[in-house]
Coordinates of C-alpha atoms in Angstrom, one line a residue:
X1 CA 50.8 124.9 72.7
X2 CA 52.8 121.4 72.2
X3 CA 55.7 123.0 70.3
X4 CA 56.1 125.9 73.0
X5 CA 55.6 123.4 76.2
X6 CA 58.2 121.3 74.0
X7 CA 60.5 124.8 73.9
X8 CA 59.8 125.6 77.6
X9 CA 61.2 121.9 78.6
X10 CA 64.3 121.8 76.8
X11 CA 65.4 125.1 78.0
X12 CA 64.5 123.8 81.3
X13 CA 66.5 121.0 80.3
X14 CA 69.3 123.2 79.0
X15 CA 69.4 125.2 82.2
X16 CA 69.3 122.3 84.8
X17 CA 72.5 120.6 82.8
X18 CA 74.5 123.9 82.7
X19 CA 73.4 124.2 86.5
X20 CA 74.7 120.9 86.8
X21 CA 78.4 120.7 84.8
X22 CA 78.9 124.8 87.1
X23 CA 78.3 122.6 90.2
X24 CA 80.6 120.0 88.7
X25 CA 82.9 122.6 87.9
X26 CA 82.7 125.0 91.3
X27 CA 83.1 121.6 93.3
X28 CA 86.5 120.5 91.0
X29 CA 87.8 123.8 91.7
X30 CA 87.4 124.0 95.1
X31 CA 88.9 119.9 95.3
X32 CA 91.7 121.3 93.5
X33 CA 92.4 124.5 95.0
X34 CA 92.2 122.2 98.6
X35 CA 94.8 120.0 97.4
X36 CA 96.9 122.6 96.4
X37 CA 96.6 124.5 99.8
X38 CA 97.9 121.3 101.4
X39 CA 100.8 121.1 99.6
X40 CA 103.5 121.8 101.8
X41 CA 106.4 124.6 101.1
X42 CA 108.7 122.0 100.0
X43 CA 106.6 121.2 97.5
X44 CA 104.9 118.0 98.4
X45 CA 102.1 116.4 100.1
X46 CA 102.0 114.6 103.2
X47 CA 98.7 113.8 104.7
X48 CA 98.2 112.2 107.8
X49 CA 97.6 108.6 109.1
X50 CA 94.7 107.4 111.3
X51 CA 95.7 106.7 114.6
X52 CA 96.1 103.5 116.0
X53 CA 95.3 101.3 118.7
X54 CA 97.3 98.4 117.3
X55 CA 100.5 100.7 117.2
X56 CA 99.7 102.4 120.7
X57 CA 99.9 99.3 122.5
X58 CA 102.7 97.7 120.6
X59 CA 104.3 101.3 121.4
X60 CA 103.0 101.2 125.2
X61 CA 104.5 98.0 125.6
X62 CA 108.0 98.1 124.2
X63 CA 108.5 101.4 126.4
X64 CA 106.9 99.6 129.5
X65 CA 109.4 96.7 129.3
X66 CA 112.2 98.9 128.4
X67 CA 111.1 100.7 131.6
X68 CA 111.1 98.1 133.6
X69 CA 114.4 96.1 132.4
X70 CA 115.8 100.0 133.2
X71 CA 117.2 100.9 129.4
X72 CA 115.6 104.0 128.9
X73 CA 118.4 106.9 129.0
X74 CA 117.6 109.3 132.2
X75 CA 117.0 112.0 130.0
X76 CA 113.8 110.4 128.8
X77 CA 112.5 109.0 132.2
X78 CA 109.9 111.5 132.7
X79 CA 108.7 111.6 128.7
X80 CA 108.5 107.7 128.1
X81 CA 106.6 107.4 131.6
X82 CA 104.2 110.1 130.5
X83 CA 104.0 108.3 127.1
X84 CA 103.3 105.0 128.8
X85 CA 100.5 106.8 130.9
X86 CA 98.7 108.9 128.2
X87 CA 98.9 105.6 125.9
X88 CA 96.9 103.7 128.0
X89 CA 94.3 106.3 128.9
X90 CA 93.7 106.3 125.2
X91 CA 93.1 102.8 124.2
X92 CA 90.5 103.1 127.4
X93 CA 88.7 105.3 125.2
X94 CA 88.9 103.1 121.8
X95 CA 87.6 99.9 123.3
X96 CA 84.3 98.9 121.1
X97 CA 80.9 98.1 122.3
X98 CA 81.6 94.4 122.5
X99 CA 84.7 94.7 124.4
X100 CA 87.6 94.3 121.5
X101 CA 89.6 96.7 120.0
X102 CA 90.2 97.3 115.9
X103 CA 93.4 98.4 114.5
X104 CA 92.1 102.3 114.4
X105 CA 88.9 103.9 115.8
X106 CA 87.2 103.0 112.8
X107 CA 87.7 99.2 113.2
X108 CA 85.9 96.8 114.0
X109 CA 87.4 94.5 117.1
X110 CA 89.6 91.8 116.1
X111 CA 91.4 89.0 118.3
X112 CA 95.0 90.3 117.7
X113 CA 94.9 93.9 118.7
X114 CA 92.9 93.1 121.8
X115 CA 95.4 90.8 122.8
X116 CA 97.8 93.5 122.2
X117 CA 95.7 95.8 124.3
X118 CA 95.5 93.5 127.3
X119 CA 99.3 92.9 127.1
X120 CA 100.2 96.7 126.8
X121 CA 97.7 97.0 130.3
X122 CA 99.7 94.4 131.9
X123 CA 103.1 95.4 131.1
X124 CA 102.3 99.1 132.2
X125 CA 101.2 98.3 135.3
X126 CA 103.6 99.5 138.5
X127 CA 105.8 97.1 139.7
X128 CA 105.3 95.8 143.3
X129 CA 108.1 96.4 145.6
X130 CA 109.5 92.5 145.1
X131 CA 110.2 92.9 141.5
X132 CA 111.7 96.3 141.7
X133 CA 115.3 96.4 140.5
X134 CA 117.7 98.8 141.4
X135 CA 117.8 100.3 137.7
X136 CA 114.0 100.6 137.3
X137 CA 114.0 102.6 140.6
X138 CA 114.3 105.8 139.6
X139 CA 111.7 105.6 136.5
X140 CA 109.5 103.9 139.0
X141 CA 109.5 106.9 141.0
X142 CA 108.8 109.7 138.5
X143 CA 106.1 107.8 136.9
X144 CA 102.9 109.1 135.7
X145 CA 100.2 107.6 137.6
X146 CA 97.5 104.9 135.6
X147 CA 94.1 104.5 136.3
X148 CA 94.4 100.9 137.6
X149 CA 90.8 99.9 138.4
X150 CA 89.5 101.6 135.0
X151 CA 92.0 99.6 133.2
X152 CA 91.0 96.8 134.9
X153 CA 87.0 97.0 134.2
X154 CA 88.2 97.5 130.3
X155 CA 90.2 94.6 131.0
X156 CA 87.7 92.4 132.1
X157 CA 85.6 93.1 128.9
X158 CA 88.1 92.9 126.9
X159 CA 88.7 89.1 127.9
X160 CA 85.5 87.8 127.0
X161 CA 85.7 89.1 123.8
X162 CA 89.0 87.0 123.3
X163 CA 87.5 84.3 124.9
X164 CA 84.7 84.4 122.1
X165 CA 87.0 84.9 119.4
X166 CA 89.2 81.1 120.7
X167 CA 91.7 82.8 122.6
X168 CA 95.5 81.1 121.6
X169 CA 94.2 79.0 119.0
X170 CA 91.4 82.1 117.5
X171 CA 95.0 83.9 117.0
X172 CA 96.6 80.9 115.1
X173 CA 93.4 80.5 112.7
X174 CA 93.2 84.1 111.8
X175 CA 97.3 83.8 110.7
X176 CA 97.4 80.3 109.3
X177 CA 100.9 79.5 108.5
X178 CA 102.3 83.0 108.6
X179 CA 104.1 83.8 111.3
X180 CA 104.7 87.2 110.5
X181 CA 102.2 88.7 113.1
X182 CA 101.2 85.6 115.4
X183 CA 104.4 85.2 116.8
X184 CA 105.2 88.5 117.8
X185 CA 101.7 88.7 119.4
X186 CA 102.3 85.8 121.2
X187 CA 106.0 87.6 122.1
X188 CA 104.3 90.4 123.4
X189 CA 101.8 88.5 125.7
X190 CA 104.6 86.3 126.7
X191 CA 106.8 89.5 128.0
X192 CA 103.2 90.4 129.8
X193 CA 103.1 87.0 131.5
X194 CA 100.0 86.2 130.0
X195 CA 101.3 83.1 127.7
X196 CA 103.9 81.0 128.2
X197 CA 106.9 81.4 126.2
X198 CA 106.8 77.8 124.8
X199 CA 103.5 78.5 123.2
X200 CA 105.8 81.2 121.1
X201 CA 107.3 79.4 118.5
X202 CA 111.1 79.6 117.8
X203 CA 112.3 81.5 114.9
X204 CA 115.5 80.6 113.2
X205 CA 117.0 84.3 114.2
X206 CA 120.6 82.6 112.9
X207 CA 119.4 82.4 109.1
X208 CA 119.5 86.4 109.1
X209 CA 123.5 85.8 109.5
X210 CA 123.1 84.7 106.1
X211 CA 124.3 86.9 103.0
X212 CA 121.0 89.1 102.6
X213 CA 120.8 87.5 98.5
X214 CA 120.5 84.1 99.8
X215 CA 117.3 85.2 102.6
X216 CA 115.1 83.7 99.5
X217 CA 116.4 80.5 99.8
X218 CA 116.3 80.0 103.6
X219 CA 112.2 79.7 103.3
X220 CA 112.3 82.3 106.2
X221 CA 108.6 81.6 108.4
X222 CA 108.3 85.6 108.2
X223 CA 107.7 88.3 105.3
X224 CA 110.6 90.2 103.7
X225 CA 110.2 93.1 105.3
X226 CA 110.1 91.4 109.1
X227 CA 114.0 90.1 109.6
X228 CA 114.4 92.1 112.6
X229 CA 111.7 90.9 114.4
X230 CA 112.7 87.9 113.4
X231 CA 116.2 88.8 115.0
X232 CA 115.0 90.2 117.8
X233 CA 111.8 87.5 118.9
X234 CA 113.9 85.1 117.9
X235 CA 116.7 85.9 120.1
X236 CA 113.8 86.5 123.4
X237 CA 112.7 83.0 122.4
X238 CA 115.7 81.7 122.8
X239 CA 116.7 83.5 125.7
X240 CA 113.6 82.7 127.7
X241 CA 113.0 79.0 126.4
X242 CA 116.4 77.5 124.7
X243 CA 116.3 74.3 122.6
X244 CA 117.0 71.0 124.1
X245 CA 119.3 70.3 121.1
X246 CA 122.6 70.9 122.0
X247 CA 123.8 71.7 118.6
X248 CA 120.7 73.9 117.6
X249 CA 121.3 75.9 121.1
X250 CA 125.3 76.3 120.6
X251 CA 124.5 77.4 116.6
X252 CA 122.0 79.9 118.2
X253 CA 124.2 81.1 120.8
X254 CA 126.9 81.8 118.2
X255 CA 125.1 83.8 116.2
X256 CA 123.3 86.5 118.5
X257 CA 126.2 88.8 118.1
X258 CA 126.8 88.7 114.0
X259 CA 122.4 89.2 114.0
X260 CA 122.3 92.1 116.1
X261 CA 124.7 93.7 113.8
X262 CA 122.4 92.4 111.0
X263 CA 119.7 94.6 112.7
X264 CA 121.7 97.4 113.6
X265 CA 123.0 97.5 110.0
X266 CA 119.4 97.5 108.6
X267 CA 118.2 100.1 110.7
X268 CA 117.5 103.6 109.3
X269 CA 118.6 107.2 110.7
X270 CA 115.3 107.9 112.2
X271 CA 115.7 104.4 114.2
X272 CA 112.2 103.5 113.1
X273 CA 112.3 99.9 110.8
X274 CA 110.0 100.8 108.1
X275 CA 109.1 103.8 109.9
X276 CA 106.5 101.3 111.4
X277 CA 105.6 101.6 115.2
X278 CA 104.6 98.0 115.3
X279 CA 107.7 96.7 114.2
X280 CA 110.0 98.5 115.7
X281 CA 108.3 98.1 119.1
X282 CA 108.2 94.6 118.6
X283 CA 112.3 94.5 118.6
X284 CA 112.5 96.7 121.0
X285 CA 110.6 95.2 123.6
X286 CA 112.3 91.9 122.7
X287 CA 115.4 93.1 123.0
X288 CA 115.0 95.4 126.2
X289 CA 113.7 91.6 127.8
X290 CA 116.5 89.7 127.1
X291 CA 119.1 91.9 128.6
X292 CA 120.3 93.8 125.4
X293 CA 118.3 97.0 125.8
X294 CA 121.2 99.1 126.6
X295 CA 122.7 98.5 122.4
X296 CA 122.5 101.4 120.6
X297 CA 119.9 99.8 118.2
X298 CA 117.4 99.4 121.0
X299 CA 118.0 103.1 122.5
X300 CA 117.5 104.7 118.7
X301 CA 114.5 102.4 119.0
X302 CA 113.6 103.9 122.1
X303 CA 114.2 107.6 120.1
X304 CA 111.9 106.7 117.3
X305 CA 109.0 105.9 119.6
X306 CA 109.2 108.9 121.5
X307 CA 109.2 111.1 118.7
X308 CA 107.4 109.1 117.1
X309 CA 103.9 109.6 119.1
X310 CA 100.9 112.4 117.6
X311 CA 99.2 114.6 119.9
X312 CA 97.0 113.4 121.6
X313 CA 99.2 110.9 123.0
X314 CA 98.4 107.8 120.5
X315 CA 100.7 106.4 117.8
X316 CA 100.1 106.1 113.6
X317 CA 101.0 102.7 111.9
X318 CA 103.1 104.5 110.3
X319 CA 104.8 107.8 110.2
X320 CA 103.6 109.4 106.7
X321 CA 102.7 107.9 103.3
X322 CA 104.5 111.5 101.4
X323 CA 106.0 110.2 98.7
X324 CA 102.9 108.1 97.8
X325 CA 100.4 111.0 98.5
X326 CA 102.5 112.9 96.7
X327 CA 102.2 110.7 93.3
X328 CA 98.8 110.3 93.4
X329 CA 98.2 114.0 93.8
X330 CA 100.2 114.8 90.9
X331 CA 98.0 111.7 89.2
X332 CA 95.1 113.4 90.1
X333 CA 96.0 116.8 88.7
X334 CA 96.6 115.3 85.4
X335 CA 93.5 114.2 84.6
X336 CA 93.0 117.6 82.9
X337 CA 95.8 117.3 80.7
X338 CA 99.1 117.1 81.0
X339 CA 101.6 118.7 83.7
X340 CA 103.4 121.5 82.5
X341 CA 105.8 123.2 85.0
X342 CA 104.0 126.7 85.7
X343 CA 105.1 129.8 86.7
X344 CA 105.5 131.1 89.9
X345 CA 106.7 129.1 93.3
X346 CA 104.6 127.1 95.1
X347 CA 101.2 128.5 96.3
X348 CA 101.2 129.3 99.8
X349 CA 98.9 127.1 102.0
X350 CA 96.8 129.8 103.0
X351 CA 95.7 131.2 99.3
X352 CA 97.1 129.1 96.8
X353 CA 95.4 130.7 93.7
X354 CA 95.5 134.0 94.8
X355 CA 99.2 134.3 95.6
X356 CA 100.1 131.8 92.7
X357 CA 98.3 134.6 90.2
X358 CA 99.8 137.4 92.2
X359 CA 103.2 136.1 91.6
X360 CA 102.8 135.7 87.8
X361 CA 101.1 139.3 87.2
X362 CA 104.0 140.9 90.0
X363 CA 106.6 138.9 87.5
X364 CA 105.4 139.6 85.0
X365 CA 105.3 143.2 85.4
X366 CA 108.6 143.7 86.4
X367 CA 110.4 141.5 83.9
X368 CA 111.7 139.3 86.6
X369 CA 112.2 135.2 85.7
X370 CA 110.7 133.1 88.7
X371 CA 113.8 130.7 90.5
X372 CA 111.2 127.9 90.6
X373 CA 109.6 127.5 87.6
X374 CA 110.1 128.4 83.8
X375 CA 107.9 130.5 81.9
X376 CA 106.5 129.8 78.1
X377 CA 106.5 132.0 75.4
X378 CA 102.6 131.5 75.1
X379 CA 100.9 133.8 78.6
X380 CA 97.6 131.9 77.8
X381 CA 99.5 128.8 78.7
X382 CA 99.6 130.2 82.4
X383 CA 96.0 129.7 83.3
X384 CA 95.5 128.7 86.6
X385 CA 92.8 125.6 85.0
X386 CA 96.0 124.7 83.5
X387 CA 97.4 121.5 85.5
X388 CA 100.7 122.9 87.0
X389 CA 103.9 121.4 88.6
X390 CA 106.5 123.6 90.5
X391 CA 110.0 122.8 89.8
X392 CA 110.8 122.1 93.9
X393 CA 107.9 119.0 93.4
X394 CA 109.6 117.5 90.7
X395 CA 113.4 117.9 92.4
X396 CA 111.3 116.6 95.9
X397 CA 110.3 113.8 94.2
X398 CA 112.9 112.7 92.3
X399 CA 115.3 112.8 95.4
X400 CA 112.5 110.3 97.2
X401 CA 114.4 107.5 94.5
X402 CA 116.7 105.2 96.1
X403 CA 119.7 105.4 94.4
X404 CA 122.0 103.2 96.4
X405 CA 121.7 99.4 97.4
X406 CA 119.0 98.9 100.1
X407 CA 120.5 97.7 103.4
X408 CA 116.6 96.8 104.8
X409 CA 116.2 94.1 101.8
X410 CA 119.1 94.3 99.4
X411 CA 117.3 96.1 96.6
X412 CA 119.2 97.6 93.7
X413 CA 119.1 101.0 93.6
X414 CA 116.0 102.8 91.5
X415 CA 113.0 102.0 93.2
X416 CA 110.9 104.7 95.3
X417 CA 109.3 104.2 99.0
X418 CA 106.1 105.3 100.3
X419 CA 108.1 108.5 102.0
X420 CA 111.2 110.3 101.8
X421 CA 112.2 109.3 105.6
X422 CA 114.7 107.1 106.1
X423 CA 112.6 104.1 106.8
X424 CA 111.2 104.0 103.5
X425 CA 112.1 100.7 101.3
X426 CA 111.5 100.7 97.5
X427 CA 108.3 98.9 96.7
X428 CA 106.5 97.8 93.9
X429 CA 103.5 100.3 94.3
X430 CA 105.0 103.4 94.8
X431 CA 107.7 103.1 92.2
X432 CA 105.0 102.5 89.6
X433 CA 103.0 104.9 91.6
X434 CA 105.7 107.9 90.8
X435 CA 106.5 106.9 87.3
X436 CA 103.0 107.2 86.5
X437 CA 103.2 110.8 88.0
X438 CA 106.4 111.4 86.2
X439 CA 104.8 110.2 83.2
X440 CA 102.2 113.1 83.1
X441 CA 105.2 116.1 82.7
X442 CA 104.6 118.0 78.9
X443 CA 108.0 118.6 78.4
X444 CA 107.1 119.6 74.7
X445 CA 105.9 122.6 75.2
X446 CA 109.0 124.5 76.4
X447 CA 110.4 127.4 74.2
X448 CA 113.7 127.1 75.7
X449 CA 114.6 130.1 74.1
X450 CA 112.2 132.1 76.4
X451 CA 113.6 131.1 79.6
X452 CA 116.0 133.3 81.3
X453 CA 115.6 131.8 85.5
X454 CA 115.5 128.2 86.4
X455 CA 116.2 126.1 89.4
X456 CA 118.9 127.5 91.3
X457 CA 119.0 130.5 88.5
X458 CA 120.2 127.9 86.2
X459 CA 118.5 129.7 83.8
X460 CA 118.0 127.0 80.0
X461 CA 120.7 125.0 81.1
X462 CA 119.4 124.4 84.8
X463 CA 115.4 123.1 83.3
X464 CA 117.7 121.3 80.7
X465 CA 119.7 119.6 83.6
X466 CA 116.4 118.6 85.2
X467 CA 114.7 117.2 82.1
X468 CA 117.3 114.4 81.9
X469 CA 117.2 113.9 85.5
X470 CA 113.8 113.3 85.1
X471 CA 114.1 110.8 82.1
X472 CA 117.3 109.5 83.7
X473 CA 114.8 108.5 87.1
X474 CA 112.5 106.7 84.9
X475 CA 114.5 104.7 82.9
X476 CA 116.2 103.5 86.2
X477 CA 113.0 103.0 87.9
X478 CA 111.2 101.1 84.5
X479 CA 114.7 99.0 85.4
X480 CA 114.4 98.4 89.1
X481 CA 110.2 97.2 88.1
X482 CA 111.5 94.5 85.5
X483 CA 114.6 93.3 87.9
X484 CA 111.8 93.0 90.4
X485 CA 109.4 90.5 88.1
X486 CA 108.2 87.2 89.4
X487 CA 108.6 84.2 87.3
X488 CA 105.0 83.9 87.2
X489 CA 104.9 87.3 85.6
X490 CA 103.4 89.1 88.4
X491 CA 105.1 91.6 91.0
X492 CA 105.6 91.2 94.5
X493 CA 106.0 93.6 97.2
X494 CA 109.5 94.2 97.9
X495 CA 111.6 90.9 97.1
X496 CA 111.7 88.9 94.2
X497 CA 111.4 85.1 94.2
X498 CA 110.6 84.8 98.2
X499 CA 106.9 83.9 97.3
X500 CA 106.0 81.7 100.5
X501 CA 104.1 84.3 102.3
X502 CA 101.1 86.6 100.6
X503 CA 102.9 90.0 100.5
X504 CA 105.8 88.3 98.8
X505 CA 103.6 86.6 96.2
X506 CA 102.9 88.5 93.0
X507 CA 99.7 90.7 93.7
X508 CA 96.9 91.3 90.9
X509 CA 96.7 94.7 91.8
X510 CA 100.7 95.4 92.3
X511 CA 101.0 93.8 88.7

């Protein structure tokens, strides 16, 4: 009776832990056929970011002083008005229960996005009659109207939670000596008239006239990756309260035409610095308010924005983190063994294992080499439990490698970004991030003999071409990753040797 109630419970046993590892199993292969259905025809993920109250009211505001100084092209009258109007209706409807805002909808409130909020209100609000100018007029007239006494009870809540957190000098404690972020706040609620603009402190705009390899030595108050809103605040700062010094106000005069070429030149094609909307709002409101929103800089600024904004009228942090989502999906594809390149193109988003193992068989059957992918000489190597990577990944990611000098922070060439816009500046988390993923391709297994189609119907010679591509990528990047080193051993973000600020110091988990 013991020895069969003994039996009975380790078949039990048996049964429940084979129940178990086909649960395991039905849930990885749904996880993986997901992430392979999101993969996108060119061959890469994308993903998308949260939205952003921090960014929509950064956004808000830059197009609402842009507005009002009268530097948005007529074109685009009736879209940024619309933007401005939508904008605001949506932080309405992020506002937390005790009155503050957080940097998504997730958040919780914190002192700096509220004040961001409050500035964005005040900023979009219509101009009175008295402060119209004659080239606001006519985007005065077409725009979109904003629910003024709404905004206003929001408002009002919204104040006591900043007068909880300390106001002015709650701002300064949650920054401490970085100026990064408190002085373009303080910008921002200066341009909305609720701070004076002597409580902003001056940033020395004229250091970015410096050669870009000697930034490091000027002890800049800002990150790396902020010199144009250092240009650009700096420059408002000046314009709206110059130093007494005559020498520091003639010096500073001087060099506001050789640093808007600075920022023009480290702008990217999409007009987006970083393709951050923070950032780039944060020049262009600046710039709009001291009389130079007409440049081109500021009107590509303008562009970025715009097309910058989701659906439902808000605005991400930033525009997409592909090239990083795209490592780690690769990463996490690995982990069942190495990536071999398989056969067939890319799954189709709709039903990638179905189409992916109607391609092989339909390939198969007619004798016909795929254009995207090589084919072994072993079939059972085409298993779809097999880890696979297309040929048009690997090209997609390899062209996401900066291969020329960085204009945004002088970087040698070799390092990745977080996306293959033009924003995107080499870092030292998603270089590693795509070597890893590089790391995981099985070249070994490749009977080149076997393989009559390759990229481009390259055939041997064209999968030949693109294994020492690939190896030629890594040993550039493994460069770039050592050039980038600390002294202390560590890595930093972007910029060797700055080190005053925390994203410039090596980071444990960068390292």
């Amino acid at each position: 009776m013991s020895s069969t109630y003994m039996s009975s419970s380790l078949t039990d046993s048996l049964g429940s832990e084979r129940a178990w590892l086909a649960s395991v199993q039905e849930a990885w292969q749904i996880a993986h056929d997901t992430l392979q259905a999101e993969r996108t025809p060119d061959g890469h993920w994308t993903g998308e970011l949260s939205a952003s109250a921090l960014s929509t009211a950064t956004a808000v505001s830059a197009l609402a002083q842009s507005r009002k100084s009268g530097c948005i092209c007529e074109a685009r009258h009736s879209e940024a008005d619309r933007a401005i109007a939508v904008g605001c209706d949506w932080l309405m409807q992020q506002q937390n229960a005790d009155g503050g805002f957080g940097d998504t909808d997730r958040s919780y409130s914190n002192i700096a996005t509220t004040l961001l909020v409050l500035a964005a209100w005040e900023l979009a609000k219509p101009l009175d009659s008295s402060a119209r100018s004659r080239a606001a007029e006519p985007l005065l007239r077409a725009q979109s109207p904003v629910d003024q006494t709404r905004i206003d009870t929001c408002a009002a809540a919204a104040w006591r939670y900043v007068e909880s957190q300390g106001k002015w000098d709650g701002l300064r404690r949650r920054y401490g000596t970085d100026k990064t972020f408190v002085v373009p706040i303080l910008s921002n609620c200066a341009l909305a008239g609720l701070a004076e603009w002597r409580d902003v402190a001056p940033l020395p705009f004229e250091a970015a006239w410096l050669p870009q390899e000697l930034y490091r030595w000027a002890r800049l108050p800002v990150v790396s990756y902020a010199v144009p809103a250092l240009v650009a605040i700096g420059q408002a700062r000046f314009h709206f309260a110059p130093p007494k010094n005559p020498l520091a106000k003639a010096v500073r005069r001087r060099a506001i035409a050789p640093t808007l070429k600075v920022l023009r030149t480290m702008q990217p094609a999409s007009g987006g610095y970083l393709e951050a909307t923070p950032l780039t709002s944060f020049v262009l409101m600046n710039l709009a308010a001291c009389g130079q929103g007409h440049l081109p800089v500021a009107q590509d600024c303008v562009r970025f924005l715009l097309d910058a904004r989701l659906e439902d009228g808000s605005w991400p942090i930033d525009t997409n983190l592909a090239t990083w989502v795209t490592s780690l999906s690769l990463h996490a594809l690995s982990r069942r063994g190495p990536l071999r390149l398989g056969l067939g193109p890319t799954p189709t988003p709709m039903q990638p294992r179905v189409a992916a193992q109607a391609t092989v068989s339909a390939a198969s059957a007619q004798g016909e080499p795929s254009t995207e992918s090589f084919s072994s000489a072993n079939p059972s190597e085409t298993s779809l439990m097999q880890p696979q990577l297309s040929g048009r990944t690997l090209r997609w990611l390899l062209a996401c490698q900066h291969r020329q000098r960085h204009a945004f922070t002088g970087a040698n060439p070799g390092g990745w970004g977080w996306t293959n816009l033009s924003g995107a500046v080499p870092d030292a988390d998603d270089t590693p991030a795509a070597l890893l993923a590089l790391s995981h391709i099985d070249w070994s297994h490749i009977d080149w003999s076997h393989i009559d189609g390759g990229p481009a119907d390259g055939g041997a010679a064209g999968w030949q071409r693109l294994e020492h591509q690939t190896l030629d990528a890594v040993q550039l990047g493994l460069g770039w990753m050592l050039r980038l080193q600390n002294r202390d051993g560590g890595w930093p973000t972007f910029c060797r040797g700055w080190g005053t600020l925390p994203v410039d110091r090596s980071g444990t988990d960068l390292t």
